[in-house]
């Protein structure tokens, strides 16, 4: 069975191939599968968005398995915001600088102990028989008052990963990928597939 990943992000596809490739005959991107659609992410949760993406593509490719994920930042002091709006927190488009500035503005005056946050990733896999498998991964951290580091993207410069004492933007790509929320969600999906087979 072929696995189609609801993404054209090469890094994401490589990571998924590494973790889940053994379960499938082939792993391809949306582009490689000849799919060019933009599914509106209007769900209230990461899981709803991932499910919708996977389902819409699975309708077009019913003989393939389809994997989609959705992820973002959940800040406790902001009642879970930016959440599913993480990519477009400040504006309609994806603008990391504006998003980080808006987050810092909302967090002004919040004491250190109340700056807890987590990155969350939900993954959904529709198999060719129509069964739907789900998994989730989270990484706990804290929101800093100023950006640190130049690696990564999005909220990485503000997200302190306390076991390393560094922000996600200060970690090497190798270290971040080992501990990331996506890695955890994919590892959990590996376990789900293992028990499902």
Coordinates of N, CA, C and O in Angstrom, one line a residue:
X1 N 0.8 -1.2 0.0 CA 0.0 0.0 0.0 C 0.9 1.2 0.0 O 1.9 1.3 0.7
X2 N 0.5 2.3 -0.8 CA 1.2 3.5 -0.8 C 0.7 4.5 0.3 O -0.5 4.5 0.5
X3 N 1.6 5.3 0.9 CA 1.2 6.3 1.8 C 1.4 7.6 1.2 O 2.5 8.0 0.7
X4 N 0.3 8.4 1.1 CA 0.4 9.8 0.6 C 0.4 10.7 1.8 O -0.5 10.6 2.7
X5 N 1.4 11.6 1.9 CA 1.5 12.6 3.0 C 0.8 13.9 2.6 O 1.2 14.4 1.5
X6 N -0.1 14.4 3.4 CA -0.8 15.6 3.1 C 0.1 16.8 3.3 O -0.2 17.7 4.1
X7 N 1.2 16.8 2.5 CA 2.2 17.9 2.7 C 3.1 17.9 1.5 O 3.3 16.8 0.9
X8 N 3.8 19.0 1.2 CA 4.9 19.0 0.3 C 6.2 19.4 1.0 O 7.2 19.7 0.3
X9 N 6.2 19.5 2.3 CA 7.3 19.9 3.1 C 8.4 18.7 3.1 O 8.1 17.7 3.7
X10 N 9.5 18.9 2.4 CA 10.5 17.8 2.3 C 11.0 17.3 3.6 O 11.2 16.1 3.8
X11 N 11.2 18.2 4.6 CA 11.7 17.8 5.9 C 10.7 16.9 6.6 O 11.0 15.8 7.1
X12 N 9.4 17.3 6.5 CA 8.4 16.5 7.1 C 8.3 15.1 6.5 O 8.1 14.1 7.1
X13 N 8.3 15.1 5.1 CA 8.2 13.8 4.4 C 9.3 12.9 4.7 O 9.1 11.7 4.9
X14 N 10.6 13.4 4.8 CA 11.7 12.6 5.1 C 11.6 12.0 6.5 O 11.8 10.8 6.8
X15 N 11.1 12.8 7.5 CA 10.9 12.3 8.9 C 9.9 11.2 8.9 O 10.0 10.2 9.6
X16 N 8.8 11.4 8.2 CA 7.7 10.4 8.2 C 8.2 9.1 7.5 O 7.9 8.0 8.0
X17 N 8.9 9.3 6.4 CA 9.5 8.1 5.8 C 10.4 7.3 6.7 O 10.3 6.1 6.8
X18 N 11.2 8.0 7.5 CA 12.1 7.4 8.4 C 11.4 6.5 9.5 O 11.7 5.4 9.8
X19 N 10.3 7.1 10.0 CA 9.6 6.5 11.1 C 8.5 5.5 10.7 O 8.4 4.4 11.2
X20 N 7.8 5.8 9.6 CA 6.7 4.9 9.2 C 6.9 4.2 7.9 O 6.0 3.4 7.5
X21 N 8.0 4.5 7.2 CA 8.2 3.9 5.9 C 8.1 2.4 5.8 O 7.6 1.8 4.8
X22 N 8.5 1.7 6.9 CA 8.5 0.2 6.9 C 7.1 -0.4 6.8 O 7.0 -1.6 6.4
X23 N 6.0 0.4 7.0 CA 4.7 -0.1 7.0 C 4.1 0.0 5.6 O 3.0 -0.6 5.3
X24 N 4.8 0.7 4.6 CA 4.2 0.9 3.3 C 5.1 0.6 2.2 O 6.4 0.6 2.4
X25 N 4.6 0.3 1.0 CA 5.4 0.0 -0.1 C 6.1 1.2 -0.7 O 7.2 1.2 -1.2
X26 N 5.5 2.4 -0.5 CA 6.0 3.6 -1.0 C 5.4 4.8 -0.2 O 4.3 4.7 0.3
X27 N 6.2 5.9 0.0 CA 5.7 7.1 0.7 C 6.0 8.3 -0.2 O 7.1 8.5 -0.7
X28 N 4.9 9.0 -0.5 CA 5.0 10.1 -1.5 C 4.3 11.4 -0.9 O 3.5 11.3 0.0
X29 N 4.7 12.5 -1.5 CA 4.1 13.8 -1.1 C 2.8 14.0 -1.9 O 2.5 13.2 -2.8
X30 N 2.1 15.0 -1.5 CA 0.8 15.3 -2.3 C 1.2 15.6 -3.7 O 0.5 15.1 -4.7
X31 N 2.3 16.4 -3.9 CA 2.7 16.7 -5.3 C 3.0 15.5 -6.1 O 2.6 15.3 -7.2
X32 N 3.8 14.6 -5.5 CA 4.1 13.4 -6.2 C 2.9 12.5 -6.5 O 2.9 11.7 -7.5
X33 N 1.9 12.6 -5.7 CA 0.6 11.9 -5.9 C -0.3 12.6 -6.9 O -1.4 12.1 -7.2
X34 N 0.1 13.8 -7.4 CA -0.7 14.5 -8.4 C -1.8 15.3 -7.7 O -2.8 15.6 -8.4
X35 N -1.7 15.6 -6.4 CA -2.8 16.3 -5.7 C -2.4 17.7 -5.5 O -1.3 17.9 -4.9
X36 N -3.2 18.7 -5.8 CA -2.9 20.1 -5.5 C -4.1 20.8 -5.0 O -4.8 21.5 -5.7
X37 N -4.5 20.5 -3.8 CA -5.6 21.1 -3.2 C -5.2 21.8 -1.8 O -4.2 21.4 -1.2
X38 N -5.9 22.8 -1.5 CA -5.6 23.5 -0.2 C -6.9 23.3 0.7 O -7.9 23.9 0.4
X39 N -6.8 22.4 1.7 CA -7.9 22.1 2.5 C -8.0 23.2 3.6 O -7.0 23.5 4.3
X40 N -9.2 23.8 3.7 CA -9.3 24.9 4.7 C -9.3 24.3 6.1 O -10.1 23.3 6.4
X41 N -8.4 24.8 7.0 CA -8.3 24.3 8.3 C -9.2 25.1 9.3 O -8.7 26.0 9.9
X42 N -10.4 24.7 9.4 CA -11.4 25.4 10.1 C -11.9 24.7 11.4 O -12.9 25.0 12.0
X43 N -11.2 23.6 11.7 CA -11.5 22.8 12.9 C -11.2 23.6 14.2 O -10.5 24.5 14.2
X44 N -11.8 23.1 15.3 CA -11.6 23.7 16.6 C -10.4 23.1 17.3 O -10.0 23.6 18.3
X45 N -9.9 21.9 16.8 CA -8.8 21.3 17.5 C -7.8 20.9 16.4 O -8.1 20.8 15.2
X46 N -6.6 20.6 16.8 CA -5.6 20.1 15.9 C -6.0 18.8 15.2 O -5.8 18.5 14.0
X47 N -6.7 17.9 16.0 CA -7.1 16.6 15.5 C -8.2 16.8 14.4 O -8.2 16.1 13.4
X48 N -9.1 17.7 14.7 CA -10.2 18.0 13.6 C -9.5 18.4 12.3 O -9.9 18.0 11.2
X49 N -8.6 19.3 12.4 CA -7.9 19.8 11.2 C -7.1 18.7 10.5 O -7.2 18.6 9.3
X50 N -6.4 17.9 11.2 CA -5.6 16.8 10.6 C -6.6 15.8 10.0 O -6.3 15.3 8.9
X51 N -7.7 15.5 10.7 CA -8.7 14.6 10.2 C -9.3 15.1 8.8 O -9.4 14.3 7.9
X52 N -9.6 16.4 8.8 CA -10.2 16.9 7.6 C -9.3 16.9 6.4 O -9.6 16.5 5.3
X53 N -8.0 17.2 6.7 CA -7.0 17.2 5.6 C -6.8 15.8 5.1 O -6.9 15.5 3.9
X54 N -6.7 14.8 6.0 CA -6.5 13.4 5.6 C -7.7 12.9 4.8 O -7.6 12.2 3.8
X55 N -8.9 13.2 5.3 CA -10.1 12.7 4.7 C -10.3 13.3 3.3 O -10.7 12.5 2.4
X56 N -10.1 14.6 3.1 CA -10.3 15.2 1.8 C -9.4 14.6 0.8 O -9.8 14.4 -0.4
X57 N -8.2 14.3 1.1 CA -7.2 13.7 0.2 C -7.5 12.3 0.0 O -7.5 11.7 -1.1
X58 N -8.0 11.6 1.0 CA -8.3 10.2 0.9 C -9.5 10.0 0.0 O -9.6 9.0 -0.8
X59 N -10.4 10.9 -0.1 CA -11.6 10.9 -1.0 C -11.1 10.9 -2.4 O -11.7 10.2 -3.3
X60 N -10.0 11.6 -2.7 CA -9.4 11.6 -4.1 C -8.5 10.4 -4.4 O -8.4 10.1 -5.6
X61 N -8.0 9.8 -3.3 CA -7.1 8.7 -3.5 C -7.5 7.5 -2.6 O -6.8 7.1 -1.7
X62 N -8.7 6.9 -2.9 CA -9.3 5.9 -2.0 C -8.5 4.6 -1.9 O -8.6 3.9 -0.9
X63 N -7.6 4.4 -2.8 CA -6.8 3.1 -2.8 C -5.5 3.3 -2.0 O -4.7 2.3 -1.8
X64 N -5.2 4.5 -1.6 CA -4.0 4.8 -0.8 C -4.3 5.1 0.6 O -5.4 5.4 1.0
X65 N -3.2 5.0 1.5 CA -3.3 5.5 2.8 C -2.9 6.9 2.8 O -2.1 7.3 2.0
X66 N -3.5 7.8 3.6 CA -3.2 9.2 3.6 C -2.9 9.6 5.1 O -3.7 9.3 6.0
X67 N -1.8 10.3 5.3 CA -1.4 10.8 6.6 C -1.4 12.3 6.6 O -0.8 13.0 5.7
X68 N -2.1 12.9 7.6 CA -2.0 14.4 7.7 C -1.7 14.7 9.2 O -2.0 13.9 10.1
X69 N -1.1 15.9 9.4 CA -0.9 16.3 10.8 C -1.3 17.8 10.9 O -1.3 18.5 9.9
X70 N -1.5 18.2 12.1 CA -1.7 19.6 12.4 C -1.1 19.9 13.7 O -1.1 19.1 14.6
X71 N -0.4 21.1 13.8 CA 0.3 21.3 15.0 C 0.3 22.8 15.3 O 0.0 23.7 14.5
X72 N 0.6 23.2 16.6 CA 0.7 24.6 17.0 C 1.1 24.7 18.4 O 1.4 23.7 19.1
X73 N 1.0 25.9 18.9 CA 1.4 26.3 20.2 C 0.2 26.5 21.1 O -0.7 27.3 20.7
X74 N 0.2 26.0 22.3 CA -0.9 26.1 23.3 C -0.3 26.8 24.5 O 0.7 26.2 25.1
X75 N -0.7 28.0 24.8 CA -0.2 28.8 26.0 C -1.2 28.8 27.1 O -2.3 29.3 26.9
X76 N -0.8 28.3 28.3 CA -1.8 28.2 29.4 C -2.4 29.6 29.8 O -3.6 29.7 30.0
X77 N -1.5 30.6 29.9 CA -2.0 31.9 30.3 C -2.9 32.6 29.4 O -3.6 33.5 29.7
X78 N -3.0 32.1 28.1 CA -3.8 32.6 27.1 C -5.0 31.7 26.8 O -5.6 31.7 25.7
X79 N -5.3 30.9 27.8 CA -6.4 29.9 27.7 C -6.3 29.0 26.4 O -7.3 28.7 25.8
X80 N -5.1 28.6 26.1 CA -4.8 27.7 25.0 C -4.5 28.4 23.7 O -4.2 27.7 22.7
X81 N -4.6 29.7 23.6 CA -4.2 30.4 22.4 C -2.7 30.4 22.2 O -2.0 30.2 23.2
X82 N -2.2 30.5 21.0 CA -2.9 30.7 19.7 C -3.5 29.4 19.2 O -4.3 29.4 18.3
X83 N -3.1 28.2 19.7 CA -3.8 27.0 19.4 C -3.9 26.7 17.9 O -2.9 26.8 17.2
X84 N -5.1 26.4 17.4 CA -5.2 26.0 15.9 C -5.0 27.2 15.0 O -4.8 27.1 13.8
X85 N -4.9 28.4 15.6 CA -4.6 29.6 14.8 C -3.1 30.0 14.9 O -2.8 31.1 14.5
X86 N -2.3 29.1 15.3 CA -0.9 29.4 15.5 C -0.2 30.0 14.3 O 0.5 31.0 14.5
X87 N -0.4 29.5 13.1 CA 0.2 30.0 11.9 C -0.3 31.4 11.5 O 0.4 32.2 11.0
X88 N -1.6 31.6 11.8 CA -2.1 32.9 11.4 C -2.7 33.7 12.6 O -3.7 34.3 12.6
X89 N -1.9 33.7 13.7 CA -2.3 34.3 15.0 C -2.4 35.8 14.8 O -3.4 36.4 15.3
X90 N -1.5 36.4 14.1 CA -1.5 37.9 14.0 C -2.2 38.3 12.7 O -2.8 39.4 12.6
X91 N -2.0 37.6 11.6 CA -2.5 38.0 10.3 C -3.1 36.7 9.6 O -3.0 35.6 10.1
X92 N -3.7 37.0 8.5 CA -4.3 35.8 7.7 C -3.2 34.9 7.2 O -3.4 33.7 7.1
X93 N -2.1 35.5 6.7 CA -1.1 34.7 6.1 C -0.1 34.2 7.2 O -0.3 34.4 8.4
X94 N 0.9 33.4 6.8 CA 1.9 33.0 7.8 C 3.0 34.0 8.0 O 3.7 34.3 7.0
X95 N 3.1 34.6 9.1 CA 4.1 35.6 9.4 C 4.6 35.4 10.8 O 4.1 35.9 11.8
X96 N 5.8 34.8 10.8 CA 6.4 34.4 12.1 C 6.7 35.6 13.0 O 6.4 35.6 14.2
X97 N 7.2 36.7 12.4 CA 7.6 37.9 13.1 C 6.4 38.5 13.8 O 6.4 38.8 15.0
X98 N 5.3 38.7 13.0 CA 4.1 39.3 13.5 C 3.5 38.4 14.6 O 3.0 38.9 15.6
X99 N 3.5 37.1 14.4 CA 2.9 36.2 15.4 C 3.7 36.2 16.7 O 3.1 36.3 17.8
X100 N 5.0 36.3 16.6 CA 5.8 36.3 17.8 C 5.6 37.6 18.6 O 5.5 37.7 19.8
X101 N 5.5 38.7 17.8 CA 5.3 40.0 18.4 C 3.9 40.1 19.1 O 3.8 40.6 20.2
X102 N 2.9 39.5 18.5 CA 1.6 39.5 19.1 C 1.6 38.6 20.4 O 1.0 39.0 21.4
X103 N 2.3 37.5 20.3 CA 2.4 36.6 21.5 C 3.0 37.3 22.7 O 2.5 37.3 23.8
X104 N 4.2 38.0 22.4 CA 4.9 38.7 23.4 C 4.0 39.8 24.0 O 4.0 40.1 25.2
X105 N 3.2 40.5 23.1 CA 2.3 41.5 23.6 C 1.3 41.0 24.6 O 1.0 41.6 25.6
X106 N 0.7 39.8 24.2 CA -0.3 39.2 25.1 C 0.3 38.7 26.4 O -0.4 38.6 27.4
X107 N 1.6 38.4 26.4 CA 2.2 37.8 27.6 C 2.9 38.8 28.4 O 3.5 38.5 29.5
X108 N 2.8 40.1 28.1 CA 3.5 41.2 28.8 C 3.0 41.2 30.3 O 1.8 41.1 30.5
X109 N 3.9 41.1 31.2 CA 3.5 41.2 32.6 C 3.2 39.8 33.2 O 2.9 39.7 34.4
X110 N 3.1 38.7 32.4 CA 2.8 37.4 33.0 C 4.1 36.9 33.6 O 5.1 36.8 33.0
X111 N 4.0 36.5 34.9 CA 5.2 36.0 35.6 C 5.7 34.7 35.1 O 5.0 33.9 34.5
X112 N 7.0 34.5 35.3 CA 7.7 33.3 34.8 C 6.9 32.0 35.0 O 6.8 31.2 34.1
X113 N 6.5 31.8 36.3 CA 5.8 30.5 36.6 C 4.5 30.3 35.9 O 4.0 29.2 35.9
X114 N 3.9 31.4 35.3 CA 2.7 31.2 34.6 C 2.8 31.3 33.1 O 1.9 31.4 32.4
X115 N 4.1 31.2 32.6 CA 4.4 31.3 31.2 C 4.5 29.9 30.6 O 5.1 29.7 29.5
X116 N 3.9 28.9 31.2 CA 3.9 27.5 30.6 C 3.2 27.4 29.3 O 2.2 28.0 29.1
X117 N 3.7 26.5 28.5 CA 3.1 26.3 27.1 C 3.5 24.9 26.6 O 4.4 24.3 27.2
X118 N 2.9 24.5 25.5 CA 3.3 23.3 24.9 C 3.1 23.3 23.4 O 2.1 24.0 23.0
X119 N 4.0 22.7 22.7 CA 3.7 22.4 21.3 C 2.9 21.1 21.2 O 3.3 20.2 21.8
X120 N 1.9 21.1 20.3 CA 1.1 19.9 20.2 C 1.0 19.6 18.7 O 0.9 20.4 17.8
X121 N 1.1 18.3 18.4 CA 0.9 17.8 17.0 C -0.1 16.6 17.1 O 0.1 15.7 17.8
X122 N -1.1 16.7 16.2 CA -2.0 15.6 16.1 C -1.8 15.0 14.7 O -1.7 15.7 13.7
X123 N -1.8 13.7 14.6 CA -1.6 13.0 13.3 C -2.8 12.1 13.1 O -3.3 11.5 14.0
X124 N -3.2 12.0 11.8 CA -4.4 11.2 11.4 C -4.0 10.4 10.2 O -3.4 10.9 9.2
X125 N -4.2 9.1 10.2 CA -3.9 8.2 9.1 C -5.2 7.5 8.6 O -5.8 6.8 9.4
X126 N -5.6 7.8 7.4 CA -6.7 7.0 6.8 C -6.1 5.9 6.0 O -5.3 6.2 5.1
X127 N -6.5 4.7 6.2 CA -6.0 3.6 5.5 C -7.0 3.3 4.3 O -8.1 3.8 4.2
X128 N -6.5 2.5 3.3 CA -7.3 2.3 2.1 C -8.6 1.6 2.4 O -9.6 1.7 1.7
X129 N -8.7 0.9 3.6 CA -10.0 0.2 3.9 C -10.9 1.2 4.6 O -12.0 0.8 5.1
X130 N -10.5 2.5 4.8 CA -11.3 3.5 5.4 C -11.2 3.7 6.9 O -11.7 4.6 7.5
X131 N -10.3 2.8 7.5 CA -10.1 2.9 8.9 C -9.3 4.2 9.2 O -8.4 4.5 8.4
X132 N -9.6 4.8 10.3 CA -8.9 6.1 10.7 C -8.1 5.9 12.0 O -8.7 5.5 13.0
X133 N -6.8 6.1 11.9 CA -6.0 6.0 13.1 C -5.5 7.4 13.5 O -5.2 8.2 12.7
X134 N -5.4 7.6 14.8 CA -5.0 8.9 15.3 C -3.9 8.8 16.4 O -3.8 7.8 17.1
X135 N -3.1 9.8 16.5 CA -2.1 9.9 17.5 C -1.8 11.4 17.8 O -2.1 12.3 17.0
X136 N -1.1 11.6 19.0 CA -0.8 13.0 19.3 C 0.6 13.0 20.1 O 0.9 12.0 20.7
X137 N 1.3 14.1 19.9 CA 2.5 14.3 20.6 C 2.6 15.7 21.2 O 2.1 16.6 20.6
X138 N 3.2 15.9 22.4 CA 3.3 17.2 23.0 C 4.7 17.4 23.5 O 5.4 16.4 23.9
X139 N 5.2 18.6 23.5 CA 6.4 19.0 24.2 C 6.1 20.2 25.1 O 5.6 21.2 24.7
X140 N 6.5 20.0 26.4 CA 6.3 21.1 27.4 C 7.4 22.1 27.3 O 8.5 21.7 27.1
X141 N 7.0 23.3 27.6 CA 8.0 24.4 27.6 C 7.5 25.6 28.3 O 6.5 25.6 29.0
X142 N 8.2 26.7 28.1 CA 7.9 28.0 28.7 C 8.1 29.1 27.7 O 9.1 29.1 26.9
X143 N 7.3 30.1 27.7 CA 7.4 31.3 26.8 C 8.4 32.3 27.4 O 8.1 32.8 28.5
X144 N 9.4 32.7 26.7 CA 10.4 33.7 27.2 C 9.9 35.1 26.9 O 8.9 35.3 26.2
X145 N 10.6 36.1 27.5 CA 10.1 37.5 27.3 C 10.8 38.1 26.0 O 10.4 39.1 25.5
X146 N 11.9 37.4 25.6 CA 12.6 37.9 24.4 C 13.0 36.7 23.6 O 13.2 35.6 24.1
X147 N 13.2 36.9 22.3 CA 13.6 35.8 21.4 C 15.0 35.4 21.6 O 15.9 36.3 21.9
X148 N 15.3 34.1 21.4 CA 16.7 33.6 21.5 C 16.9 32.5 20.5 O 16.1 31.6 20.3
X149 N 18.0 32.7 19.7 CA 18.3 31.7 18.7 C 17.9 32.0 17.3 O 16.9 32.8 17.1
X150 N 18.5 31.4 16.3 CA 18.2 31.7 14.9 C 17.9 30.5 14.1 O 17.6 30.5 12.9
X151 N 17.8 29.3 14.8 CA 17.4 28.1 14.0 C 15.9 28.0 14.1 O 15.2 28.7 14.8
X152 N 15.3 27.0 13.4 CA 13.9 26.7 13.5 C 13.1 27.8 12.8 O 13.5 28.6 12.0
X153 N 11.8 27.9 13.2 CA 10.9 28.8 12.6 C 9.7 29.0 13.6 O 9.7 28.4 14.7
X154 N 8.8 29.8 13.2 CA 7.6 30.0 14.0 C 7.9 30.5 15.4 O 8.7 31.5 15.6
X155 N 7.3 29.9 16.4 CA 7.5 30.3 17.8 C 8.8 29.8 18.5 O 9.0 30.0 19.6
X156 N 9.6 29.1 17.7 CA 10.8 28.4 18.3 C 11.7 29.4 19.1 O 12.2 29.0 20.1
X157 N 11.9 30.6 18.7 CA 12.8 31.5 19.4 C 12.3 31.9 20.8 O 13.0 32.4 21.7
X158 N 11.0 31.7 21.0 CA 10.3 32.1 22.3 C 10.0 30.9 23.2 O 9.7 31.0 24.4
X159 N 10.2 29.7 22.6 CA 9.8 28.5 23.3 C 11.0 27.8 24.0 O 11.9 27.2 23.4
X160 N 11.1 28.0 25.4 CA 12.2 27.4 26.1 C 11.9 26.0 26.4 O 10.9 25.6 27.1
X161 N 12.8 25.1 26.0 CA 12.7 23.7 26.3 C 13.6 23.4 27.5 O 14.9 23.4 27.4
X162 N 13.0 23.3 28.7 CA 13.8 23.4 29.9 C 14.8 22.3 30.2 O 15.9 22.6 30.7
X163 N 14.6 21.0 29.7 CA 15.6 20.0 29.9 C 16.9 20.4 29.3 O 18.0 20.0 29.8
X164 N 16.9 21.1 28.2 CA 18.2 21.5 27.5 C 18.6 23.0 27.9 O 19.7 23.4 27.6
X165 N 17.7 23.7 28.6 CA 17.9 25.1 28.9 C 18.1 26.0 27.7 O 18.7 27.1 27.7
X166 N 17.5 25.6 26.6 CA 17.6 26.3 25.3 C 16.2 26.4 24.7 O 15.3 25.6 24.9
X167 N 16.1 27.5 23.8 CA 14.9 27.6 23.1 C 15.0 26.6 21.9 O 16.1 26.1 21.6
X168 N 13.8 26.3 21.3 CA 13.8 25.4 20.1 C 14.7 26.0 19.0 O 15.2 25.3 18.2
X169 N 14.8 27.4 19.0 CA 15.6 28.0 17.9 C 17.1 28.0 18.3 O 17.9 28.3 17.4
X170 N 17.5 27.6 19.5 CA 18.9 27.4 19.9 C 19.4 26.0 19.7 O 20.5 25.7 19.7
X171 N 18.4 25.0 19.6 CA 18.8 23.6 19.5 C 19.2 23.3 18.0 O 18.7 24.0 17.1
X172 N 20.0 22.4 17.8 CA 20.3 21.9 16.5 C 19.1 21.2 15.9 O 18.2 20.7 16.7
X173 N 19.0 21.2 14.6 CA 17.9 20.5 14.0 C 17.8 19.0 14.4 O 16.7 18.5 14.6
X174 N 18.9 18.4 14.6 CA 19.0 17.0 15.0 C 18.3 16.8 16.4 O 17.5 15.9 16.6
X175 N 18.7 17.6 17.3 CA 18.2 17.5 18.7 C 16.7 17.8 18.7 O 15.9 17.1 19.3
X176 N 16.3 18.9 18.0 CA 14.9 19.3 18.0 C 14.1 18.2 17.4 O 13.0 17.9 17.9
X177 N 14.5 17.6 16.3 CA 13.7 16.6 15.6 C 13.6 15.3 16.5 O 12.6 14.6 16.3
X178 N 14.5 15.1 17.4 CA 14.5 13.9 18.3 C 13.4 14.1 19.3 O 12.8 13.1 19.8
X179 N 13.2 15.4 19.8 CA 12.3 15.6 20.9 C 11.0 16.3 20.5 O 10.2 16.6 21.4
X180 N 10.8 16.6 19.2 CA 9.7 17.5 18.8 C 8.4 16.8 19.0 O 8.2 15.6 19.1
X181 N 7.3 17.6 19.0 CA 5.9 17.1 19.1 C 5.6 16.3 17.9 O 4.9 15.3 18.0
X182 N 6.1 16.7 16.7 CA 5.8 15.8 15.5 C 6.4 14.5 15.6 O 5.8 13.4 15.3
X183 N 7.7 14.4 16.1 CA 8.4 13.1 16.3 C 7.6 12.3 17.3 O 7.4 11.1 17.0
X184 N 7.1 12.9 18.3 CA 6.3 12.1 19.3 C 5.0 11.6 18.7 O 4.6 10.5 19.0
X185 N 4.3 12.4 18.0 CA 3.1 12.0 17.3 C 3.3 10.9 16.3 O 2.6 9.9 16.3
X186 N 4.4 11.0 15.6 CA 4.7 9.9 14.6 C 5.2 8.6 15.3 O 4.8 7.6 14.8
X187 N 5.9 8.8 16.3 CA 6.3 7.6 17.1 C 5.1 6.9 17.7 O 5.0 5.6 17.7
X188 N 4.1 7.7 18.2 CA 2.9 7.1 18.7 C 2.1 6.5 17.5 O 1.5 5.4 17.7
X189 N 2.1 7.0 16.3 CA 1.4 6.5 15.2 C 2.1 5.1 14.8 O 1.4 4.2 14.4
X190 N 3.4 5.1 14.9 CA 4.2 3.8 14.7 C 3.6 2.7 15.6 O 3.3 1.6 15.2
X191 N 3.4 3.1 16.9 CA 2.9 2.1 17.8 C 1.5 1.7 17.5 O 1.1 0.5 17.6
X192 N 0.7 2.7 17.1 CA -0.7 2.4 16.7 C -0.7 1.4 15.5 O -1.5 0.4 15.4
X193 N 0.1 1.7 14.5 CA 0.2 0.8 13.3 C 0.6 -0.6 13.6 O 0.1 -1.6 13.1
X194 N 1.6 -0.6 14.5 CA 2.2 -1.9 15.0 C 1.1 -2.8 15.6 O 1.0 -4.0 15.3
X195 N 0.2 -2.2 16.4 CA -0.8 -2.9 17.1 C -2.0 -3.2 16.2 O -2.8 -4.1 16.4
X196 N -2.1 -2.4 15.1 CA -3.2 -2.5 14.2 C -3.0 -3.5 13.2 O -4.0 -4.0 12.6
X197 N -1.8 -3.9 12.9 CA -1.5 -4.8 11.8 C -1.8 -6.2 12.2 O -1.6 -6.6 13.3

